[in-house]
Amino acid sequence: MWAEITLVEWAGTVTIAPLLAWLCVTDMRSFRIPDAASLTLIVFGLVSSFWLRLTDPADALLGATLGYGVFAALGAAYVARHGEEGLGLGDAKLLGAAGAWLGWRDLPMLVALAAVSALVFALLIRSRRVAFGPW
């Protein structure tokens, strides 16, 4: 497996890993996802789909669009119903970044895994409020 990783893929991983770590720590502390991190991840994901072909470029673009659009719509619906933010645009941008990297087909499983793991974490720490971005 390790022999198959190219220098470009390794460099990409080394580049995005600190962004993801910063994003997670920031979200857990402040319940905010920095635009600089999520927008950079979107750009890198879309560029990598053309350059590295890890994902079909059309799937990456659709994934970024659907990831952002679905979470933005859910967040807006929550605000309309409850009068407060429950899922912010930072989460929508982060799911857009995930869609850019993975393509649209993997987003439902990603969201399901994130939701279940966040729920388990919330139950373990007995909290009603958990940052969703790290999950």
XYZ file of C-alpha atoms in Angstrom:
135
model
C 0.000 0.000 0.000
C 2.693 2.528 0.977
C 4.589 1.899 -2.250
C 1.555 3.093 -4.209
C 1.466 6.544 -2.631
C 3.029 9.120 -4.916
C 5.029 12.102 -3.790
C 2.188 14.390 -4.906
C -0.368 12.456 -2.825
C 1.944 12.546 0.186
C 2.471 16.282 -0.266
C -1.288 16.794 -0.514
C -1.843 14.892 2.710
C 0.863 16.838 4.504
C -0.753 20.052 3.261
C -4.352 19.336 4.290
C -3.697 17.509 7.574
C -2.744 20.700 9.465
C -5.790 22.472 8.007
C -8.063 19.704 9.252
C -6.418 19.685 12.676
C -6.743 23.480 12.992
C -10.333 23.296 11.846
C -11.205 20.589 14.404
C -9.565 22.341 17.340
C -11.105 25.690 16.430
C -14.588 24.225 16.014
C -14.428 22.322 19.301
C -13.321 25.470 21.155
C -15.486 28.118 19.515
C -18.166 26.259 17.525
C -16.879 28.048 14.441
C -15.149 26.604 11.382
C -12.621 28.997 9.855
C -13.460 29.917 6.264
C -9.754 29.922 5.470
C -9.596 26.206 6.236
C -12.827 25.029 4.622
C -12.505 27.145 1.474
C -8.878 26.058 1.027
C -9.978 22.438 1.356
C -12.667 22.972 -1.295
C -10.167 24.470 -3.724
C -7.576 21.748 -3.065
C -10.243 19.059 -3.466
C -11.464 20.380 -6.802
C -7.927 20.905 -8.100
C -6.919 17.405 -6.995
C -9.845 15.908 -8.879
C -8.435 17.347 -12.107
C -4.765 16.835 -11.329
C -4.601 13.602 -9.322
C -7.821 12.029 -10.592
C -8.646 10.665 -7.136
C -12.251 11.562 -7.926
C -13.929 12.320 -11.223
C -13.956 16.133 -11.610
C -17.705 16.213 -12.329
C -18.391 14.097 -9.219
C -16.136 16.392 -7.164
C -17.923 19.525 -8.359
C -21.333 17.973 -7.759
C -20.159 16.736 -4.346
C -18.978 20.197 -3.349
C -22.229 21.749 -4.541
C -24.525 19.178 -2.923
C -22.500 19.005 0.273
C -22.715 22.740 0.766
C -26.265 23.093 -0.531
C -27.884 20.350 1.542
C -26.290 21.431 4.826
C -26.963 25.127 4.111
C -30.627 24.285 3.484
C -30.836 22.175 6.669
C -29.233 24.982 8.657
C -31.651 27.546 7.235
C -34.622 25.291 7.999
C -33.422 24.862 11.596
C -33.066 28.620 12.060
C -36.526 29.201 10.580
C -38.078 26.669 12.931
C -36.148 27.319 16.153
C -34.930 30.899 15.773
C -31.309 29.954 16.501
C -28.424 28.416 14.614
C -28.057 24.653 14.939
C -25.954 23.859 11.898
C -23.910 26.726 10.571
C -22.551 27.593 7.166
C -19.108 26.505 8.338
C -20.445 22.951 8.545
C -21.953 23.370 5.080
C -18.635 24.568 3.657
C -16.822 21.675 5.317
C -19.238 19.162 3.806
C -18.719 20.928 0.487
C -14.981 20.344 0.958
C -15.593 16.679 1.719
C -17.698 16.448 -1.427
C -14.893 18.033 -3.448
C -12.447 15.400 -2.184
C -14.710 12.347 -2.169
C -17.367 13.067 -4.779
C -21.092 13.158 -4.178
C -21.667 9.404 -3.833
C -19.757 9.099 -0.536
C -21.435 12.026 1.212
C -24.457 10.161 2.666
C -22.206 7.563 4.335
C -19.852 10.280 5.562
C -22.708 12.242 7.128
C -24.155 9.088 8.698
C -20.801 8.127 10.243
C -20.221 11.681 11.454
C -23.699 11.927 12.977
C -23.450 8.591 14.789
C -19.967 9.296 16.140
C -20.988 12.814 17.243
C -24.072 11.381 18.966
C -21.987 8.777 20.813
C -19.553 11.503 21.875
C -22.419 13.730 23.071
C -23.891 10.877 25.091
C -20.529 10.030 26.631
C -19.830 13.588 27.741
C -23.512 14.214 28.508
C -23.782 17.347 26.412
C -26.575 18.674 24.245
C -24.186 20.860 22.255
C -21.373 19.303 20.242
C -19.326 20.798 17.432
C -20.172 18.805 14.310
C -17.137 19.722 12.198
C -14.608 17.404 13.900
C -16.840 14.422 13.289
